[in-house]
Amino acid sequence: MTEWLGLPALAANHGGQIDSLIGWIHIFMLVLFVGWISFFTYTLIRFRRSRNPVADYAGVKSHRSTYMEIGVAVVEAVLLFGFAIPIWAARVDNVPPPSQAVMVQVTGEQFAWNIHYAGPDGKFGRTDIKLLDLQSNPLGLDREDPAAKDDVTTVNQLYLPVNKPVVVRLRSKDVIHSFGVPEFRVKQDAVPGLTIPIWFVPNTTTAEMRAKKNNPEFVYEIACAQLCGLGHARMRGFVTVQTAEEFQKWLEEQIKDQSAVDPFR
Ligand SMILES: [Cu+2]
């Protein structure tokens, strides 16, 4: 029902709810707009100077405008308590446990997205600011930590399996960034000093979306949605949604590759 809004294609399970909320807000705002403009026009004509040459100190006696204002407040309360708060609560609560989700740590920096997978052990390796090297180890991952042995890190390349919950633990190394993927209807600020979980279930692989859009070059993009400095415009990451098998294969290759080039192992 929300095609008329011209939103980007939808590729996550919860997105329909967000879209219908956006749709309803537009409908209510249209009603408010027409209502207020009619009221304004009415008062301009009704209280025009030629009809009211002298100010009337008694004023309007009818309570109609009061009822209308109460009506507007009720509609706004319905939007807030009936739609916005429940949908937001569902998004920020009930984050799926690590056993049922793909856990990815995404760390924003000026001007890139560092992606970090925990690997098969489900544990993120220790990171240390002393090990941080912008070229070879942008996250300061301690490869000597046993939990880090199977960890996979990439820059700007987020791979995800389709139809499985994804929990992104969002962090930032420097300033406030914002992780936004329009097709997943996800947008969250990355705040230095905080780890903020966001979750969604991608339901359309990149290949399926390419076929659907009839565009063989289509890619999901992570757009930084907070002006974060001079290079903000080039702070884009890419999301590749694959089948479970393809993703598993990719992850295994990465684990192999990263252990091969790593001087610590
Ligand atoms: Cu940014």
CSV table of C-alpha atoms and ligand atoms in Angstrom, one decimal:
chain,number,residue,atom,x,y,z
A,1,MET,CA,0.0,0.0,0.0
A,2,THR,CA,3.0,2.3,0.3
A,3,GLU,CA,4.1,2.3,-3.4
A,4,TRP,CA,2.9,5.9,-3.7
A,5,LEU,CA,5.6,7.1,-1.4
A,6,GLY,CA,8.4,6.0,-3.8
A,7,LEU,CA,10.5,4.4,-1.0
A,8,PRO,CA,13.5,2.3,-1.9
A,9,ALA,CA,12.9,-1.4,-2.6
A,10,LEU,CA,12.2,-3.4,0.6
A,11,ALA,CA,14.6,-6.2,1.6
A,12,ALA,CA,14.1,-6.8,5.4
A,13,ASN,CA,11.3,-8.5,7.3
A,14,HIS,CA,10.3,-5.7,9.6
A,15,GLY,CA,10.3,-3.1,6.8
A,16,GLY,CA,6.6,-3.4,5.9
A,17,GLN,CA,5.8,-2.1,9.4
A,18,ILE,CA,8.1,0.9,9.0
A,19,ASP,CA,6.6,1.7,5.6
A,20,SER,CA,3.0,1.5,6.8
A,21,LEU,CA,3.9,3.8,9.7
A,22,ILE,CA,5.4,6.3,7.2
A,23,GLY,CA,2.3,5.9,5.0
A,24,TRP,CA,0.0,6.6,7.9
A,25,ILE,CA,2.0,9.6,9.0
A,26,HIS,CA,1.7,11.1,5.5
A,27,ILE,CA,-2.1,10.5,5.5
A,28,PHE,CA,-2.6,12.0,8.9
A,29,MET,CA,-0.4,15.0,8.0
A,30,LEU,CA,-2.4,15.5,4.8
A,31,VAL,CA,-5.6,15.6,6.8
A,32,LEU,CA,-4.1,18.0,9.3
A,33,PHE,CA,-2.8,20.2,6.5
A,34,VAL,CA,-6.1,20.4,4.7
A,35,GLY,CA,-7.9,20.9,8.1
A,36,TRP,CA,-5.7,23.8,9.3
A,37,ILE,CA,-5.7,25.5,5.9
A,38,SER,CA,-9.5,25.3,5.8
A,39,PHE,CA,-9.7,26.7,9.3
A,40,PHE,CA,-7.3,29.5,8.5
A,41,THR,CA,-9.2,30.4,5.3
A,42,TYR,CA,-12.5,30.4,7.3
A,43,THR,CA,-11.1,32.7,10.0
A,44,LEU,CA,-9.8,35.1,7.3
A,45,ILE,CA,-13.2,35.4,5.8
A,46,ARG,CA,-15.3,35.2,8.9
A,47,PHE,CA,-13.4,37.8,10.9
A,48,ARG,CA,-12.6,40.1,8.0
A,49,ARG,CA,-12.4,43.9,8.7
A,50,SER,CA,-15.4,45.0,6.8
A,51,ARG,CA,-17.6,42.7,8.8
A,52,ASN,CA,-15.9,43.5,12.1
A,53,PRO,CA,-14.9,47.2,12.1
A,54,VAL,CA,-14.5,47.3,15.8
A,55,ALA,CA,-12.8,44.7,18.0
A,56,ASP,CA,-15.3,42.5,19.9
A,57,TYR,CA,-14.0,42.0,23.4
A,58,ALA,CA,-16.3,39.1,24.1
A,59,GLY,CA,-14.7,37.0,21.4
A,60,VAL,CA,-15.9,33.7,20.0
A,61,LYS,CA,-18.3,31.8,22.2
A,62,SER,CA,-18.4,28.5,20.3
A,63,HIS,CA,-16.2,25.6,21.5
A,64,ARG,CA,-15.9,24.1,18.0
A,65,SER,CA,-12.2,25.1,17.7
A,66,THR,CA,-11.4,23.6,21.1
A,67,TYR,CA,-13.0,20.3,19.9
A,68,MET,CA,-10.9,20.3,16.7
A,69,GLU,CA,-7.7,20.9,18.7
A,70,ILE,CA,-8.6,18.0,21.0
A,71,GLY,CA,-9.2,15.9,17.8
A,72,VAL,CA,-5.7,16.8,16.5
A,73,ALA,CA,-4.1,15.9,19.8
A,74,VAL,CA,-5.9,12.6,19.8
A,75,VAL,CA,-4.6,11.7,16.3
A,76,GLU,CA,-1.1,12.6,17.3
A,77,ALA,CA,-1.4,10.5,20.5
A,78,VAL,CA,-2.6,7.6,18.4
A,79,LEU,CA,0.4,8.0,16.1
A,80,LEU,CA,2.8,8.1,19.0
A,81,PHE,CA,1.4,5.5,21.4
A,82,GLY,CA,-0.4,3.3,18.9
A,83,PHE,CA,2.3,3.1,16.2
A,84,ALA,CA,5.6,4.8,16.9
A,85,ILE,CA,6.4,3.6,20.4
A,86,PRO,CA,5.4,-0.1,19.9
A,87,ILE,CA,7.3,-0.4,16.6
A,88,TRP,CA,10.4,1.3,18.1
A,89,ALA,CA,10.1,-1.0,21.2
A,90,ALA,CA,10.0,-4.1,19.0
A,91,ARG,CA,13.1,-2.9,17.1
A,92,VAL,CA,15.2,-2.1,20.1
A,93,ASP,CA,14.0,-4.9,22.4
A,94,ASN,CA,14.0,-8.6,21.8
A,95,VAL,CA,17.4,-8.6,20.1
A,96,PRO,CA,17.9,-12.2,19.0
A,97,PRO,CA,20.5,-14.2,21.1
A,98,PRO,CA,23.9,-14.8,19.5
A,99,SER,CA,22.9,-18.5,19.0
A,100,GLN,CA,20.2,-17.6,16.6
A,101,ALA,CA,21.8,-14.7,14.8
A,102,VAL,CA,24.8,-13.6,12.7
A,103,MET,CA,26.8,-11.4,15.0
A,104,VAL,CA,28.7,-8.6,13.3
A,105,GLN,CA,30.6,-5.8,14.9
A,106,VAL,CA,30.5,-2.7,12.7
A,107,THR,CA,32.9,0.1,13.7
A,108,GLY,CA,32.7,3.4,12.0
A,109,GLU,CA,35.7,5.6,11.5
A,110,GLN,CA,36.6,8.6,9.3
A,111,PHE,CA,35.8,7.4,6.6
A,112,ALA,CA,35.2,3.7,6.5
A,113,TRP,CA,33.2,0.9,8.0
A,114,ASN,CA,35.2,-1.8,9.8
A,115,ILE,CA,33.3,-5.1,9.7
A,116,HIS,CA,34.2,-7.8,12.3
A,117,TYR,CA,32.8,-11.3,12.4
A,118,ALA,CA,33.2,-13.4,15.5
A,119,GLY,CA,33.7,-16.6,13.5
A,120,PRO,CA,32.4,-20.1,14.3
A,121,ASP,CA,33.2,-19.8,18.1
A,122,GLY,CA,30.8,-16.9,18.3
A,123,LYS,CA,33.3,-14.9,20.3
A,124,PHE,CA,34.8,-11.6,19.3
A,125,GLY,CA,38.6,-11.5,19.8
A,126,ARG,CA,40.2,-9.0,22.2
A,127,THR,CA,41.0,-5.6,20.7
A,128,ASP,CA,43.6,-3.3,22.1
A,129,ILE,CA,44.3,0.3,21.1
A,130,LYS,CA,48.1,-0.4,21.2
A,131,LEU,CA,47.8,-2.9,18.4
A,132,LEU,CA,45.8,-0.5,16.2
A,133,ASP,CA,47.4,0.1,12.8
A,134,LEU,CA,45.4,2.1,10.3
A,135,GLN,CA,46.7,0.0,7.4
A,136,SER,CA,47.1,-3.6,8.6
A,137,ASN,CA,44.9,-3.7,11.7
A,138,PRO,CA,42.3,-1.0,11.9
A,139,LEU,CA,40.5,-2.6,14.8
A,140,GLY,CA,43.5,-3.4,16.9
A,141,LEU,CA,42.5,-7.1,17.0
A,142,ASP,CA,44.8,-9.2,19.1
A,143,ARG,CA,45.4,-12.3,16.9
A,144,GLU,CA,47.1,-14.0,19.9
A,145,ASP,CA,43.8,-14.2,21.7
A,146,PRO,CA,42.3,-17.7,21.2
A,147,ALA,CA,38.9,-16.1,20.5
A,148,ALA,CA,40.4,-14.0,17.7
A,149,LYS,CA,41.8,-17.1,15.8
A,150,ASP,CA,38.7,-17.5,13.7
A,151,ASP,CA,37.7,-13.8,13.5
A,152,VAL,CA,37.2,-12.2,10.1
A,153,THR,CA,37.6,-8.5,9.5
A,154,THR,CA,36.9,-6.6,6.3
A,155,VAL,CA,36.7,-2.9,5.4
A,156,ASN,CA,33.5,-1.7,3.8
A,157,GLN,CA,32.3,-5.2,2.8
A,158,LEU,CA,29.5,-6.7,4.8
A,159,TYR,CA,28.4,-10.2,3.8
A,160,LEU,CA,25.1,-11.5,5.2
A,161,PRO,CA,23.1,-14.7,4.8
A,162,VAL,CA,19.5,-14.3,3.7
A,163,ASN,CA,16.5,-15.0,6.0
A,164,LYS,CA,18.6,-15.1,9.2
A,165,PRO,CA,18.5,-12.5,11.9
A,166,VAL,CA,21.6,-10.2,11.9
A,167,VAL,CA,22.7,-8.4,15.0
A,168,VAL,CA,25.0,-5.5,14.2
A,169,ARG,CA,26.9,-4.2,17.2
A,170,LEU,CA,27.5,-0.7,16.2
A,171,ARG,CA,30.5,1.3,17.4
A,172,SER,CA,32.6,4.3,16.4
A,173,LYS,CA,36.3,5.0,16.7
A,174,ASP,CA,36.2,8.8,16.4
A,175,VAL,CA,33.1,10.9,15.8
A,176,ILE,CA,29.3,10.1,15.5
A,177,HIS,CA,28.5,8.2,12.3
A,178,SER,CA,25.2,6.6,11.3
A,179,PHE,CA,24.7,3.2,9.8
A,180,GLY,CA,22.0,3.4,7.3
A,181,VAL,CA,20.9,0.8,4.7
A,182,PRO,CA,17.7,2.1,3.1
A,183,GLU,CA,16.5,-1.3,1.7
A,184,PHE,CA,16.7,-2.8,5.2
A,185,ARG,CA,14.9,0.2,6.7
A,186,VAL,CA,17.7,0.4,9.3
A,187,LYS,CA,19.4,3.6,10.5
A,188,GLN,CA,21.2,4.0,13.7
A,189,ASP,CA,23.9,6.4,15.0
A,190,ALA,CA,27.3,5.0,15.9
A,191,VAL,CA,28.4,6.8,19.0
A,192,PRO,CA,32.0,6.8,20.3
A,193,GLY,CA,32.1,4.9,23.6
A,194,LEU,CA,28.9,3.0,23.1
A,195,THR,CA,28.1,-0.3,21.5
A,196,ILE,CA,24.6,-0.2,20.2
A,197,PRO,CA,22.9,-3.3,18.9
A,198,ILE,CA,20.5,-3.2,15.9
A,199,TRP,CA,18.9,-6.1,14.2
A,200,PHE,CA,17.1,-7.0,11.1
A,201,VAL,CA,16.3,-10.0,8.9
A,202,PRO,CA,17.4,-9.5,5.3
A,203,ASN,CA,15.0,-11.4,3.0
A,204,THR,CA,16.2,-10.7,-0.5
A,205,THR,CA,19.6,-11.8,-1.7
A,206,THR,CA,21.7,-9.4,-3.9
A,207,ALA,CA,21.2,-11.7,-6.8
A,208,GLU,CA,17.4,-11.7,-6.3
A,209,MET,CA,17.3,-7.9,-6.0
A,210,ARG,CA,19.3,-7.6,-9.2
A,211,ALA,CA,16.8,-9.8,-11.0
A,212,LYS,CA,13.8,-7.9,-9.5
A,213,LYS,CA,15.2,-4.5,-10.4
A,214,ASN,CA,16.5,-5.8,-13.7
A,215,ASN,CA,19.8,-4.1,-12.9
A,216,PRO,CA,22.9,-6.4,-12.8
A,217,GLU,CA,25.0,-3.8,-11.1
A,218,PHE,CA,22.7,-3.2,-8.1
A,219,VAL,CA,24.4,-3.4,-4.7
A,220,TYR,CA,23.0,-2.7,-1.2
A,221,GLU,CA,25.0,0.3,0.2
A,222,ILE,CA,25.7,1.3,3.8
A,223,ALA,CA,25.4,5.0,3.7
A,224,CYS,CA,26.9,7.1,6.6
A,225,ALA,CA,23.8,9.1,7.5
A,226,GLN,CA,25.5,11.7,9.8
A,227,LEU,CA,27.7,14.4,8.5
A,228,CYS,CA,31.0,13.1,10.0
A,229,GLY,CA,33.7,15.2,8.3
A,230,LEU,CA,35.3,16.1,5.0
A,231,GLY,CA,35.2,12.6,3.6
A,232,HIS,CA,31.6,11.9,4.7
A,233,ALA,CA,30.4,11.6,1.1
A,234,ARG,CA,32.7,8.7,0.3
A,235,MET,CA,32.0,6.8,3.5
A,236,ARG,CA,30.0,4.0,1.9
A,237,GLY,CA,30.1,0.3,2.6
A,238,PHE,CA,28.6,-2.5,0.5
A,239,VAL,CA,26.3,-5.3,1.7
A,240,THR,CA,26.2,-8.6,-0.2
A,241,VAL,CA,23.2,-10.8,0.8
A,242,GLN,CA,23.8,-14.4,-0.1
A,243,THR,CA,22.2,-17.8,0.4
A,244,ALA,CA,23.2,-19.6,3.7
A,245,GLU,CA,25.5,-21.9,1.7
A,246,GLU,CA,27.3,-19.1,-0.2
A,247,PHE,CA,27.7,-17.1,3.0
A,248,GLN,CA,29.2,-20.1,4.8
A,249,LYS,CA,31.6,-20.7,1.9
A,250,TRP,CA,32.6,-17.0,1.9
A,251,LEU,CA,33.2,-17.1,5.7
A,252,GLU,CA,35.4,-20.2,5.6
A,253,GLU,CA,37.5,-18.8,2.7
A,254,GLN,CA,38.0,-15.6,4.7
A,255,ILE,CA,39.0,-17.5,7.8
A,256,LYS,CA,41.6,-19.4,5.7
A,257,ASP,CA,42.9,-16.3,4.0
A,258,GLN,CA,43.2,-14.2,7.1
A,259,SER,CA,45.1,-16.9,9.0
A,260,ALA,CA,47.4,-17.3,6.0
A,261,VAL,CA,48.5,-13.7,5.8
A,262,ASP,CA,48.6,-13.1,9.5
A,263,PRO,CA,52.1,-13.0,10.9
A,264,PHE,CA,51.0,-14.0,14.4
A,265,ARG,CA,49.9,-17.5,13.4
B,1,CU,CU,30.6,8.8,8.8
